[in-house]
């Protein structure tokens, strides 16, 4: 075969876990990867069985991620990269081991459960020279990338305000008590690190920076746990101050009935505004001061280079979440193939920023919701 | 004629001022009022000329509101009520004089420019026994009244979160410097009392209370003036705490390009959620926990009594802003005709609450955006 | 009073009939009319009682429209115009009598129940020199008038296709059997002349011509009566051919569940397209070939003169059905005051075209849905 | 490897052709297929080069589809199925050869260019016992499959009306003259067979049958070629009659500016209505007679088995066109693995119906747009 694909091993993502399936579809999307190894869960036997159903060879279906790191490192046809789709508290040790063994890392967010771990990982990445890719899915949407290019090109002028919302309702009831998939570890402070701010707030925070190119310096966070007995925050109202004088608000909640995965970003400058809703990801609203609102569509009239590059099908043939994910995988592959390349994929630096955000939210909330600096 | 109409005199609203026209259409809407007197502006000659074009008899076209109060009080066919549509700083003296002369008052919001004035007016209304109606327009929308009834009926359960936005863009540039109508006095602290928080923030604040039936006890306000040289706030991010444990956010801005009059209210409880956007006022989204989203339409399937009562045309024949305004006028007429009646029109008590909100916003902002109590 | 208002008498529209209320609100809207006389129903006593509740003087509350014509004609302060809001079959005799007595006429659509009557009325209007105004409500919407101006200005180029839909669901069941208001006479061939094609199809047909400035020459109509026992069509699929080579489709139905008053017009030329939905009347979508879609808003950026002239409140303060109706009344008043003026209100000529449309639909349907000429 | 994948060879789809890429992403999506052979274009050298870039082994990168059929048939590890993504006129000979050589066929629509070919192919499939899958993409959308299940379950009652639209604008200008990709052969009668009716009309026609479970018996078609010099229809207005008494309209056009890929299906019965728009494929509107409109979301509350089965990610994480395509591939794989299984993928029978539709459209149009029977 004249074509070389990147060999990857996956940690976590066994069984019917949502994110494991998503990562696997994304890696097959553009045929740039080959899934050759796996340590798919905490139960060794189940891990190996799950690997078999995915077509992983028996000798590379591992019982633990430690075993995978050790044995793969010793193979001539060793894997090139590790995909980390475990609960949050394992991100750090797995990524650390992978980097130390000389593998690239593709890692779910939030990058770690503490800011210290995040900083340690950043140092390790720097030393290792390997690629580190943080799957902030939503940065893979073509219209998000277009928004970023339009802001950079001055289309909205000087930034004034950011409004970011990430609203869900799947935790409106204490579903963790009935063992709902994904809810148990996400509401366990030891395994998740934080609640809504970590699970979805970091996405909104990351996206705001991705689009505007600006990082806030201070924040104030009013965190709540509306569901009785819940041990982590399930609702957050966060205000942001930027060094430039811009301001922002992030509203993140997992208990607002009627919201599925209602992530939205609206950014306004002194010359125009851009608005995007994740549930209709093909559409980007753009308004120039004094002009009619324009509805920009992926790959349609008015597309920027990034939106065209990120599109696989013509305008109005809807793409979605998996395509966004696949863009991140595709770009990560480009960067692994050519380390000199700059790709629009969140890095370990963004991972540190995410933890600094979570850390500042907790600090602010602990002080009765007062202003605190964000210490990246 | 077998029909008796309420005789009204208007203060302010001459020339092409937007709000004067709106009040006059609203009072004619249901044929419950007769405009018999006017002191329509600060220039006596122009006031009288404007009155003539509105069909007001020459002897009741007054040069000043003081003159109107005095002469009308002396007539056998004296007016019954005074409509106050002046810039904010005149609301108090005009309303005070009207109540003292024994006239009902229909008054624009914010009710006064200071909390002290507001409290004084409340005391005066109490003593006078006359009706006082505050034209928080948006409470007149049938779907807002339906939302209020649905919340009261327990449809969303115990309140958790309020999200209120009121976003505009007409002050995105320093239009007050070019004398744009309505912008000059609205950005003059002496005449307006406050900026966005008073002009639009009070609407959002009032509406949140109108729908939920709960008043917050504390707030935190981050106010900004994004336009260089502007003397009042043009952007506000406000967080709310309720005694019940509920939380809320109000985002009010007049500088976010692409937003016309983008007022929205979303309220969520432990059993469901309700969402409404002013620019599509005929639609109310309702989601019960675990059920599909429903689109409720004015006067359509699922309508409550208030929505039907507030409708003049069948479902899907759009009603709008003027119909909402007319509902307030119609209900005020009912209440003037029958003082024992309770009508869903904001009162002097709501006016005090509005000023307490503005006052608390300024206090919080003055302390670097920290939490302060709201002192009604 | 320095102001003169047009004196009107109303025929039909008593009790709680929807359209009577609509006409009365519209005539009060801009204070250009005074309702001085009425023959509001077929029952003389009830007609007089209804008139009293509307504030009409006892001596001008008539028991029949014949009586009204006769007595008003003899008064010194006689009415200036007659408003016809009866069931369809009375439009002709009432309008005829009014014109012969020298009154202007404001008439509901469809203008008559037969094409012969329509032509006779047109001849009479011509002879009489009086104004005749057909209340095709939807032509009063500012964005419809803007669409018309944009087409005339060449914004969409040479017309290719018209898509007009008018879909409702209120007749999805045989509600006429239970005496539902408005349904009984509308489904009686003798009183209505036709079903959906007359009640709503004519609106769509009129609007297509209003916007495009072109009249089709031939049509083909597939008419159905889906509800068992219904005596008129309740669903129509109509194809149009224009002399210019343009084509069109009109889909009109009163039995499609989920549609409230879903009237839409989409017109496409070789340079662009315009799209409008009545249930969101403030929005007009405009796309130039090769450019992003633009959302034009009433009185907002990109407004034409007609849209601004037809607006009473700023952009994004929704106007609706009643404001559209009021625009027709306001413009009719202008035309009555100044007969030399051209106003964008449908005339007796449009009324004839409407009946020619209905007549052609019935002819085509009678021939198994084949192409027939439209004979205006 | 414990997993067996279906081996496929592709005919057509080389270079940057849109549909080839789509088919390849779809076949990788669920890892059920392996692309082992290809004859990707009409130029042998380019075909082989394109195959190499896709990772096809040199000895299976063929210069022509005839060569592929011959050599693959002789291999021990021969391919299992052929994917046909050529221009329309080659569908028949390629599919015929594949079936005769004992391969399953996955074929683009329209199935052939003439009804005779379609019938011949149907006979051949019957004889061969091999699977034949027609990629009517839109049937793969979960909400379309849910609509089908809801209609079958009686949710809308007895069918009354179908409204299907498929509107595009990419052929609004004579782009075939400038050699625009895909436009040249699609507007060549010899290669495409028909214009808009074949390219997009068949999708709408197929989808209507897929959802309703009813086939119309007669149609009437008004076809136009609005672009000067165009040799095929670029606009079609089609009326349908069903044996049951139901009626339908299909509007298909490729010249209506502002429409990207605006396919919609609305079906109404005597108990309810269902409405779906392809550009927002995650949403299905459902209205029961007399009840509020409900917005059903893929994999959300109210989902049917088919919608859940067709979903890969949770509700509100948008899926789109490629996921719909992948569903067809996944289900075809199920059927190839287990021929006894019934899967909701269009078959050769649907292919014949599509050609009968095209044939009837041309016949009706040739007779001045009169009613003709549809002869499957």
XYZ file of C-alpha atoms in Angstrom, chain B residues 129-329:
201
model
C -56.339 56.406 46.207
C -55.842 57.028 42.499
C -54.655 54.470 39.975
C -50.999 54.408 38.964
C -49.978 52.371 35.940
C -46.390 51.870 34.851
C -46.059 51.066 31.154
C -43.637 48.183 31.216
C -44.767 47.350 27.701
C -43.560 43.814 27.570
C -45.836 42.682 30.385
C -48.690 43.295 27.962
C -47.632 40.521 25.588
C -50.099 37.620 25.783
C -47.347 35.022 25.828
C -45.612 36.774 28.723
C -48.849 36.713 30.629
C -49.253 33.068 29.715
C -45.742 32.340 30.979
C -46.639 34.018 34.273
C -49.768 31.910 34.583
C -47.892 28.738 33.743
C -45.212 29.427 36.351
C -47.896 30.211 38.939
C -49.636 26.956 38.039
C -46.460 25.042 38.802
C -45.658 24.058 35.225
C -41.910 24.564 35.693
C -41.827 23.541 39.363
C -39.528 25.299 41.814
C -37.598 28.131 40.188
C -33.886 27.541 39.650
C -32.604 29.987 37.108
C -33.564 33.115 35.258
C -31.794 34.247 32.121
C -32.853 37.639 30.884
C -31.232 39.485 28.032
C -32.011 42.855 26.583
C -29.586 43.577 23.774
C -29.645 46.466 21.341
C -27.131 48.114 19.063
C -28.484 51.579 18.408
C -25.896 53.153 20.751
C -22.925 51.230 19.350
C -21.555 54.537 18.137
C -21.596 57.933 19.915
C -24.861 58.940 18.239
C -25.640 61.326 21.094
C -22.952 63.579 19.676
C -24.875 63.967 16.432
C -28.110 64.679 18.253
C -29.900 61.434 17.361
C -33.475 61.497 18.588
C -33.871 59.936 22.003
C -30.134 59.438 22.427
C -29.279 62.834 23.859
C -31.353 62.770 27.025
C -30.925 59.015 27.454
C -27.162 59.447 27.758
C -27.336 62.502 30.003
C -27.024 61.344 33.624
C -29.042 64.315 34.858
C -32.032 63.568 32.657
C -31.941 59.782 32.502
C -30.560 58.825 35.905
C -28.727 55.854 34.412
C -27.963 54.347 31.028
C -28.716 50.857 29.795
C -29.716 49.629 33.243
C -32.498 52.215 33.439
C -33.555 52.293 29.824
C -33.702 48.566 29.158
C -32.304 46.738 32.190
C -35.365 47.681 34.235
C -37.595 46.078 31.602
C -35.708 42.796 31.874
C -35.672 43.000 35.661
C -39.368 43.784 35.817
C -40.244 41.033 33.387
C -38.298 38.432 35.346
C -40.287 39.293 38.465
C -43.533 39.495 36.512
C -43.122 35.975 35.175
C -41.571 34.232 38.157
C -43.411 35.991 40.948
C -40.122 36.197 42.847
C -37.969 39.220 43.675
C -34.202 38.797 44.045
C -32.588 39.936 47.289
C -29.030 40.637 46.107
C -27.266 41.547 42.919
C -23.856 42.166 41.473
C -23.409 44.499 38.516
C -20.519 44.937 36.133
C -21.315 48.134 34.231
C -19.367 49.431 31.254
C -19.384 52.412 28.959
C -17.870 51.041 25.784
C -18.380 54.106 23.671
C -15.709 56.664 24.262
C -16.978 59.770 26.036
C -20.295 58.260 27.034
C -21.415 59.451 30.461
C -23.728 56.579 31.360
C -23.421 52.809 31.257
C -24.145 51.288 27.845
C -23.557 47.690 28.856
C -24.408 45.736 31.996
C -23.773 42.189 33.180
C -25.796 41.558 36.324
C -26.050 38.480 38.536
C -29.011 37.894 40.849
C -29.581 35.871 43.992
C -33.039 35.045 45.257
C -34.037 34.252 48.789
C -35.364 30.916 47.587
C -31.952 29.842 46.353
C -32.739 30.596 42.728
C -30.157 32.505 40.693
C -30.370 34.794 37.714
C -28.405 36.680 35.103
C -29.385 39.857 33.301
C -27.356 40.943 30.312
C -28.336 44.359 29.033
C -26.466 46.244 26.381
C -27.036 48.936 23.802
C -23.810 48.429 21.856
C -23.942 44.848 20.548
C -24.167 45.097 16.777
C -26.753 42.832 15.198
C -29.246 43.126 18.058
C -32.290 45.249 17.331
C -34.498 44.962 20.370
C -33.436 41.538 21.475
C -35.195 41.078 24.781
C -35.521 37.504 25.934
C -36.620 35.740 29.074
C -35.827 32.148 29.926
C -36.928 30.702 33.243
C -36.172 27.214 34.442
C -37.458 25.217 37.380
C -36.963 21.684 38.535
C -39.820 20.431 36.360
C -39.577 22.435 33.176
C -38.510 25.513 31.294
C -40.106 28.441 29.457
C -38.386 30.585 26.833
C -39.541 33.727 25.059
C -37.965 36.166 22.608
C -39.506 39.574 22.124
C -38.688 39.732 18.437
C -40.936 36.678 17.957
C -43.475 37.524 20.633
C -46.172 35.145 19.443
C -44.115 32.098 20.388
C -43.493 30.622 23.829
C -41.326 27.527 24.102
C -42.240 25.146 26.852
C -40.358 21.990 27.776
C -41.393 19.579 30.467
C -38.557 17.540 31.912
C -38.107 14.521 29.654
C -40.623 15.606 27.009
C -40.232 17.156 23.546
C -40.097 20.925 23.237
C -43.483 22.490 22.551
C -44.053 25.668 20.625
C -47.009 27.440 22.178
C -48.610 30.148 20.109
C -50.727 33.039 21.199
C -54.371 32.083 21.193
C -53.514 28.606 19.905
C -53.621 25.151 21.440
C -52.514 25.201 25.070
C -53.345 28.866 25.630
C -54.081 30.023 29.149
C -56.876 32.414 30.053
C -54.574 35.431 30.104
C -53.251 34.776 26.635
C -56.722 34.386 25.195
C -57.934 37.471 27.018
C -54.989 39.467 25.692
C -55.528 38.429 22.071
C -57.486 40.371 19.525
C -56.953 38.221 16.471
C -56.732 34.457 15.981
C -53.502 32.548 16.389
C -50.936 33.041 13.639
C -52.176 36.487 12.637
C -49.227 38.207 14.270
C -49.729 40.708 17.042
C -46.846 42.735 18.359
C -45.536 45.611 20.378
C -48.482 47.945 19.893
C -50.979 45.264 20.841
C -48.972 44.612 24.010
C -49.092 48.304 24.754
C -52.808 48.385 24.066
C -53.360 45.551 26.530
C -51.821 47.650 29.252
C -54.080 50.565 28.347
